[in-house]
PDB file of C-alpha atoms and ligand atoms in Angstrom:
ATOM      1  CA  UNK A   1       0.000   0.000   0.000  1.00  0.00           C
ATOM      2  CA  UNK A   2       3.072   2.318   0.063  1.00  0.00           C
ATOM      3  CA  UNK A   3       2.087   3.692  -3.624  1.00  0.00           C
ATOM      4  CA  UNK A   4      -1.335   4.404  -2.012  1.00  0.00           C
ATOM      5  CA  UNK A   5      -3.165   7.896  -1.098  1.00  0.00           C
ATOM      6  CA  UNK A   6      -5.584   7.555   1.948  1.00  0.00           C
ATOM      7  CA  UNK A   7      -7.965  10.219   3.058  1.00  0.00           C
ATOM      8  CA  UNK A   8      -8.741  10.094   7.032  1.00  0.00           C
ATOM      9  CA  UNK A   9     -11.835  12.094   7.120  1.00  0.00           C
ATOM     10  CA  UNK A  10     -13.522  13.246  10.423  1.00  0.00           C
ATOM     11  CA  UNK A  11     -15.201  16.307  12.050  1.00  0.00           C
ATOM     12  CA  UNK A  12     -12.575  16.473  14.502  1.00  0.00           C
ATOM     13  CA  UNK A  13     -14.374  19.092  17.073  1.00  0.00           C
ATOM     14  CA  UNK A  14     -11.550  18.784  18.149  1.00  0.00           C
ATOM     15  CA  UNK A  15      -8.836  16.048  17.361  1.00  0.00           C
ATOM     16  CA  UNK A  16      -8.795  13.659  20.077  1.00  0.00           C
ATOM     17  CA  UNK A  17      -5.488  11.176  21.072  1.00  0.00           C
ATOM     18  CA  UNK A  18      -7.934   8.715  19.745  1.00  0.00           C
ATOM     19  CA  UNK A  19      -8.321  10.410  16.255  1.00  0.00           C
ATOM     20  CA  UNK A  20      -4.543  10.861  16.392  1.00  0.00           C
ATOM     21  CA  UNK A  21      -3.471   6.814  16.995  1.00  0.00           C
ATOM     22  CA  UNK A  22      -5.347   6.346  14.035  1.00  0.00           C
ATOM     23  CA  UNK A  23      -4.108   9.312  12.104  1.00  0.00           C
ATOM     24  CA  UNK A  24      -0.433   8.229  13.089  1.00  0.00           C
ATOM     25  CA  UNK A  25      -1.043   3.902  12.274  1.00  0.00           C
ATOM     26  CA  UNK A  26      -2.731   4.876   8.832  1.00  0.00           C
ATOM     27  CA  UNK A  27       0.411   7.236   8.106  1.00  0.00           C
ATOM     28  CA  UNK A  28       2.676   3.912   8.717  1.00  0.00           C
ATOM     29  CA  UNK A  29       0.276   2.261   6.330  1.00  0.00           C
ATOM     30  CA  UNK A  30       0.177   4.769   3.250  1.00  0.00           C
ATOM     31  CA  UNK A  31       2.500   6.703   1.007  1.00  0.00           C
ATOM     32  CA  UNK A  32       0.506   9.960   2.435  1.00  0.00           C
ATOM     33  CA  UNK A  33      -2.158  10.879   3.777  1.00  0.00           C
ATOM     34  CA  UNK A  34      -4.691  13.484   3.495  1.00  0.00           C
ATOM     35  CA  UNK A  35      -6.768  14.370   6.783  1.00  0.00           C
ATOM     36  CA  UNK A  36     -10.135  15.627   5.690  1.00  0.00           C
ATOM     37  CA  UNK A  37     -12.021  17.948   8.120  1.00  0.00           C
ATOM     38  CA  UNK A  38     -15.484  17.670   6.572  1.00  0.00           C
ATOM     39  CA  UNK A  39     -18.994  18.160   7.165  1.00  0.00           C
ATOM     40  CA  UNK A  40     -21.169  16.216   9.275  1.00  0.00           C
ATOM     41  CA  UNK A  41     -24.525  17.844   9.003  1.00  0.00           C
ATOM     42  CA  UNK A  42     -26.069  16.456  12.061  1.00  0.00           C
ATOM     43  CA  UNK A  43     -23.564  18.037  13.716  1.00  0.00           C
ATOM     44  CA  UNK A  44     -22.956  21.680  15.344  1.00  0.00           C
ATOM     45  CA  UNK A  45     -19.355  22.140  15.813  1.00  0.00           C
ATOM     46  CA  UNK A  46     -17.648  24.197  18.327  1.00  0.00           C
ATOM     47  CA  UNK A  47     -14.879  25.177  16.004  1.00  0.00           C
ATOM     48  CA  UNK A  48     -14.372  26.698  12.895  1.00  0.00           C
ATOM     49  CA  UNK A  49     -13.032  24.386  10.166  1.00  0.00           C
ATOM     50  CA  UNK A  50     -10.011  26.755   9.909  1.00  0.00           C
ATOM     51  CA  UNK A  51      -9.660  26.638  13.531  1.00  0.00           C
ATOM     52  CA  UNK A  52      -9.503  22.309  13.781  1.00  0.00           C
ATOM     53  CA  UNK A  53      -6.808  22.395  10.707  1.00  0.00           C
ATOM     54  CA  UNK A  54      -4.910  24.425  12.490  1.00  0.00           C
ATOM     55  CA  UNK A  55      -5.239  22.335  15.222  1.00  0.00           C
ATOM     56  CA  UNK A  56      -4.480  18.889  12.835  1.00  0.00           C
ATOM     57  CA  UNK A  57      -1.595  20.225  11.912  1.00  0.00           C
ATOM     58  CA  UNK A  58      -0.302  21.344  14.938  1.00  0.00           C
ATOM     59  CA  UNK A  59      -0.764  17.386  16.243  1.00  0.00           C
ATOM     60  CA  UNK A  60       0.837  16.221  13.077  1.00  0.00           C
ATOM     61  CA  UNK A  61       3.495  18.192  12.258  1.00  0.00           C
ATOM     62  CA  UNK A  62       5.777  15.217  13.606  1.00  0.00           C
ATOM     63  CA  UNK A  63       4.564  12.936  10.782  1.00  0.00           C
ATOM     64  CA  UNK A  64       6.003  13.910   6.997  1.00  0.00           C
ATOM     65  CA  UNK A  65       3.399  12.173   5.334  1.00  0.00           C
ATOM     66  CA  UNK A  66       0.424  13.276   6.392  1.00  0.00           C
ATOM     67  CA  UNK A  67      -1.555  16.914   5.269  1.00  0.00           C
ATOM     68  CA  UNK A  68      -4.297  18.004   6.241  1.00  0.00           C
ATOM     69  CA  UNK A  69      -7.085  20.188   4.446  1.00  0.00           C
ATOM     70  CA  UNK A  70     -11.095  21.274   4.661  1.00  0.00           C
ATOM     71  CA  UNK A  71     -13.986  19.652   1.983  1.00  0.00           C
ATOM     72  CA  UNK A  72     -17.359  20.864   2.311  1.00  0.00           C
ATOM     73  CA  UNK A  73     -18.686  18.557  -0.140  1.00  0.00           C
ATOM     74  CA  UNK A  74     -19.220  14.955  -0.767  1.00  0.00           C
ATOM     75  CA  UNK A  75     -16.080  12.628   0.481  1.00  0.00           C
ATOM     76  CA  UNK A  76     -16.349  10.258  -2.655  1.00  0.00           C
ATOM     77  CA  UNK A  77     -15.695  13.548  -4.834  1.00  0.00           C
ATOM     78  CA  UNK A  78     -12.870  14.403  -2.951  1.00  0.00           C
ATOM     79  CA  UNK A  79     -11.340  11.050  -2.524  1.00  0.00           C
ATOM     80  CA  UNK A  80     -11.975  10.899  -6.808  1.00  0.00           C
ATOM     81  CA  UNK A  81     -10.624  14.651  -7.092  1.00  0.00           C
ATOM     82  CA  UNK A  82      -7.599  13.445  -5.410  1.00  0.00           C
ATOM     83  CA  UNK A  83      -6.935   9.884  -7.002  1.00  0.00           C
ATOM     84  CA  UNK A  84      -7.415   8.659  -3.236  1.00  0.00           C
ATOM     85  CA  UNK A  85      -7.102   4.753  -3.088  1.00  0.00           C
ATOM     86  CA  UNK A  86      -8.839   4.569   0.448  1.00  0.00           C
ATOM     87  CA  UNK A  87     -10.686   6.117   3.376  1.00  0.00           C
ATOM     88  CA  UNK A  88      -9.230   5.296   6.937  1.00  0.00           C
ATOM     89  CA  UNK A  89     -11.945   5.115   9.834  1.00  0.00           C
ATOM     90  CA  UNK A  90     -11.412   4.322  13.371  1.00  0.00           C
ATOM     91  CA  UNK A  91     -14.100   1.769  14.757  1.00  0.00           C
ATOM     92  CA  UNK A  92     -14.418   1.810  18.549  1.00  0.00           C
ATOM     93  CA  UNK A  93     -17.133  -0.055  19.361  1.00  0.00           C
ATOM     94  CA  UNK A  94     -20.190  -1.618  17.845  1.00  0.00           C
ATOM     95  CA  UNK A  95     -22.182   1.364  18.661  1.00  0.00           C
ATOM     96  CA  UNK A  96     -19.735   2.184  15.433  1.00  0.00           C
ATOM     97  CA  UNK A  97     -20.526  -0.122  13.166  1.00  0.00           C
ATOM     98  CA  UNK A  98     -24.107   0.669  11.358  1.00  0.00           C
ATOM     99  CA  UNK A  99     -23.031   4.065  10.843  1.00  0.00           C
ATOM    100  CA  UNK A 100     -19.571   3.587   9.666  1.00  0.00           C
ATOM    101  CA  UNK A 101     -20.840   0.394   7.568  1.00  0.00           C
ATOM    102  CA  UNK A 102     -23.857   2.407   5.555  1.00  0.00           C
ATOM    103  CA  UNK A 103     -21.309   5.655   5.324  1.00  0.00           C
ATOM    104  CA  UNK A 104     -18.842   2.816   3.188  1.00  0.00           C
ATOM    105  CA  UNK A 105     -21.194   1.109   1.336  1.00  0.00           C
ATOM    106  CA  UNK A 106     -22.435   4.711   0.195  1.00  0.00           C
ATOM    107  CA  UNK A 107     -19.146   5.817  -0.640  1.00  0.00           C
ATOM    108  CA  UNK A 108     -18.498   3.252  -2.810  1.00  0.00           C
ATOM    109  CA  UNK A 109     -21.188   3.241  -4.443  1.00  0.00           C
ATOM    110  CA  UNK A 110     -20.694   7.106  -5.398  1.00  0.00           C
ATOM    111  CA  UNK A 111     -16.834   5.857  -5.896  1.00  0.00           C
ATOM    112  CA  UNK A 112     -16.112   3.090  -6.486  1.00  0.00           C
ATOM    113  CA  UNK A 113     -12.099   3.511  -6.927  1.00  0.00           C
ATOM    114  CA  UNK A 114     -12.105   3.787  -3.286  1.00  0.00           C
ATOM    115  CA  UNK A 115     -11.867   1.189  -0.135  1.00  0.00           C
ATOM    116  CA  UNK A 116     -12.871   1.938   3.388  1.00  0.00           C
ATOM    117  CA  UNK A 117     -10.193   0.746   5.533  1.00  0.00           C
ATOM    118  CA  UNK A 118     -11.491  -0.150   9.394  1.00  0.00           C
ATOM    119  CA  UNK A 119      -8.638   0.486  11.933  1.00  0.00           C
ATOM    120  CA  UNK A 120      -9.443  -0.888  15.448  1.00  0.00           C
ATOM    121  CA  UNK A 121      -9.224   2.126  17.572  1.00  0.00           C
ATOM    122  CA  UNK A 122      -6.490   0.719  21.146  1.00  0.00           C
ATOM    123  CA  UNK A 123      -8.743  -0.265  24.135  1.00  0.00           C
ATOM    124  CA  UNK A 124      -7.520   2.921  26.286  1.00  0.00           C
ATOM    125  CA  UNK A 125      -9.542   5.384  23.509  1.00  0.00           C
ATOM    126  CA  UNK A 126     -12.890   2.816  23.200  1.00  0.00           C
ATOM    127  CA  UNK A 127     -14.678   5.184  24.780  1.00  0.00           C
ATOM    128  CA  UNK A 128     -13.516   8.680  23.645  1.00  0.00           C
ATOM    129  CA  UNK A 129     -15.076  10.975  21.320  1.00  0.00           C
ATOM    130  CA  UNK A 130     -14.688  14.626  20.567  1.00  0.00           C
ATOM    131  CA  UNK A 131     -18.091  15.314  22.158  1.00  0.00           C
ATOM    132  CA  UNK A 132     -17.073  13.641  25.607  1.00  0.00           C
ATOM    133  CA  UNK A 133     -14.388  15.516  25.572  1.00  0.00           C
ATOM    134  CA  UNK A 134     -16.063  18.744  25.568  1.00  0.00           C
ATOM    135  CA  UNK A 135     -18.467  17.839  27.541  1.00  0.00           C
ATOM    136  CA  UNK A 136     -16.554  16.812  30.807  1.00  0.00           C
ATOM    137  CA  UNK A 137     -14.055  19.621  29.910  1.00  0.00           C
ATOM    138  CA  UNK A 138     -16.910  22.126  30.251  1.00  0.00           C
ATOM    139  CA  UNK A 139     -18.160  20.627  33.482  1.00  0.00           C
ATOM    140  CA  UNK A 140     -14.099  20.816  35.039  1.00  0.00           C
ATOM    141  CA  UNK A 141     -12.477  17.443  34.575  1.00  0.00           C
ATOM    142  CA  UNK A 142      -8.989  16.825  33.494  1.00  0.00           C
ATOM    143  CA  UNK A 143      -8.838  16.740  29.545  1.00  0.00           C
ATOM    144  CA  UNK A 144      -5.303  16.304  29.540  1.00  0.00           C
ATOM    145  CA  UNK A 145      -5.073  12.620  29.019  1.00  0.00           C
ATOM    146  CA  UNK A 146      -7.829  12.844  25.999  1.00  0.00           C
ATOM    147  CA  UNK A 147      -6.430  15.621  23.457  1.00  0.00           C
ATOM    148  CA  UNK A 148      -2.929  16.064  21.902  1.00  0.00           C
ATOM    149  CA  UNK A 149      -0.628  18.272  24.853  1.00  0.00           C
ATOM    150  CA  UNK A 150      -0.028  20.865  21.655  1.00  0.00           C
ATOM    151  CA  UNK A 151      -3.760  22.153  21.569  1.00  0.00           C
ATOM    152  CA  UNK A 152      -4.772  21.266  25.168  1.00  0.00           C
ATOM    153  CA  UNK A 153      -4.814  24.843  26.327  1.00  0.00           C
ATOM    154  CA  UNK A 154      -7.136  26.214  22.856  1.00  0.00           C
ATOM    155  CA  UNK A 155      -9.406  23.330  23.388  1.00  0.00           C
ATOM    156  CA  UNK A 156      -9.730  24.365  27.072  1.00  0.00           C
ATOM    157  CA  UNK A 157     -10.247  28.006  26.513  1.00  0.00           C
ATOM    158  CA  UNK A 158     -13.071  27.594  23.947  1.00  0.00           C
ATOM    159  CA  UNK A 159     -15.206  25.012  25.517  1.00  0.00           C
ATOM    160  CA  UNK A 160     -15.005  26.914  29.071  1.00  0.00           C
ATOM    161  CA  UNK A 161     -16.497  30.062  27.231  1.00  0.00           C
ATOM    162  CA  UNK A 162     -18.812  28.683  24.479  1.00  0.00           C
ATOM    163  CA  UNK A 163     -22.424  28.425  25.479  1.00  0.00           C
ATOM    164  CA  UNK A 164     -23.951  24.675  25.020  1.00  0.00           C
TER     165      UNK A 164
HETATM  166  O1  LIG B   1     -16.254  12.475  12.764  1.00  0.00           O
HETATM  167  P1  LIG B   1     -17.588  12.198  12.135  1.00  0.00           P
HETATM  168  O2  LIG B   1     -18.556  13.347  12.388  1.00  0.00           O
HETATM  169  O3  LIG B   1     -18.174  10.869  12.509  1.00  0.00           O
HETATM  170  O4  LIG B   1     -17.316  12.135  10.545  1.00  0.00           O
HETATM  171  C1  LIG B   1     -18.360  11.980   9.630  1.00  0.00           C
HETATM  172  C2  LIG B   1     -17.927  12.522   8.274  1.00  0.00           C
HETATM  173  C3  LIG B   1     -17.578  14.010   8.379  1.00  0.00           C
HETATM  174  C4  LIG B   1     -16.700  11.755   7.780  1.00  0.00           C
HETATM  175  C5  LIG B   1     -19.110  12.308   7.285  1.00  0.00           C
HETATM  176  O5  LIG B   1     -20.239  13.000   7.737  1.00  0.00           O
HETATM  177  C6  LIG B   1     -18.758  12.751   5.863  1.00  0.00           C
HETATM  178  O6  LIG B   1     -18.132  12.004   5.129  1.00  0.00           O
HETATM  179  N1  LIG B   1     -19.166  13.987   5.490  1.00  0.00           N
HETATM  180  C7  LIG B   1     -18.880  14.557   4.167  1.00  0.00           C
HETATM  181  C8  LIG B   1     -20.160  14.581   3.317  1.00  0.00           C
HETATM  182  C9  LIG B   1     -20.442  13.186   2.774  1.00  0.00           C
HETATM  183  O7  LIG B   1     -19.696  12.667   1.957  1.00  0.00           O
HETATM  184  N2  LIG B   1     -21.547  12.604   3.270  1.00  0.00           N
HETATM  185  C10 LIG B   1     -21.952  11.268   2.891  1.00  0.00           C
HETATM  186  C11 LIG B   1     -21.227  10.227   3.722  1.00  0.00           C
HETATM  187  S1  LIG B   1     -21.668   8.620   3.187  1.00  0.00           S
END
């Protein structure tokens, strides 16, 4: 696969430790790799799509292979726009599954140059998601362990003052 483009897309609001494993494993995988901060419109994010690049990048600027960008439009486009071979998800647990599963089958239908590739999130970040992060972070629990050290502090400062 090291001839292969992979596209890691995600809402990343923000970029968790957990989002980063799998950032970092599908890096070791692929010749590079594009992470995609795109839309999830059942979702109201707490930071600006500028604002969670910058934050991407900040978390990956240790890893040469990997760049990271915004699409507000259909993944399968992208992936095609970009001559992507695959898309890189973390699963954590089944709670995953039916979303993930029905998100690859549509993508392949509207693309069908492209595989989803499943990477088993590590036990420690099962339960860890963007939105649990914000959400005990609000209420004054240590975030520390959950986002990269790099944007700890801007994570802090925004969720403390948004209004939920
Ligand atoms: O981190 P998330 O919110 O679970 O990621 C979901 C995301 C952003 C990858 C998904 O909503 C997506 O691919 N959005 C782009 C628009 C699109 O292609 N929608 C159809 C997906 S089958």
């Amino acid at each position: 696969m090291d001839q292969i483009t992979a596209v890691c897309p995600g809402s990343f609001d923000p970029v968790t430790v957990g989002h980063l494993d799998i950032i970092r494993r599908a890096a070791n995988m692929f010749a590079h790799v594009i992470v995609v901060v795109a839309t999830n419109s059942s979702k109201r994010p707490s930071f600006t799509a500028e604002e969670r690049i910058e934050m991407i990048k900040l978390a990956t600027a240790d890893i040469p292979n990997v760049s990271v960008t915004h699409y507000d439009g259909l993944l399968a486009d992208y992936a095609k726009q970009v001559g992507a071979g695959a898309i890189v998800k973390g699963l954590r647990a089944m709670s995953d599954f039916e979303y993930e599963f029905q998100m690859a089958l549509t993508n392949k239908k509207l693309n069908p140059d492209v595989e989803t590739v499943f990477l088993t999130t590590k036990a420690e970040n099962m339960y860890l998601s963007s939105s649990m992060v914000k959400e005990i972070g609000r209420m004054g629990a240590d975030i520390r362990d959950f986002v990269p050290e790099v944007i700890h502090e801007t994570v802090l400062k925004r969720i403390k003052t948004e209004r939920k």
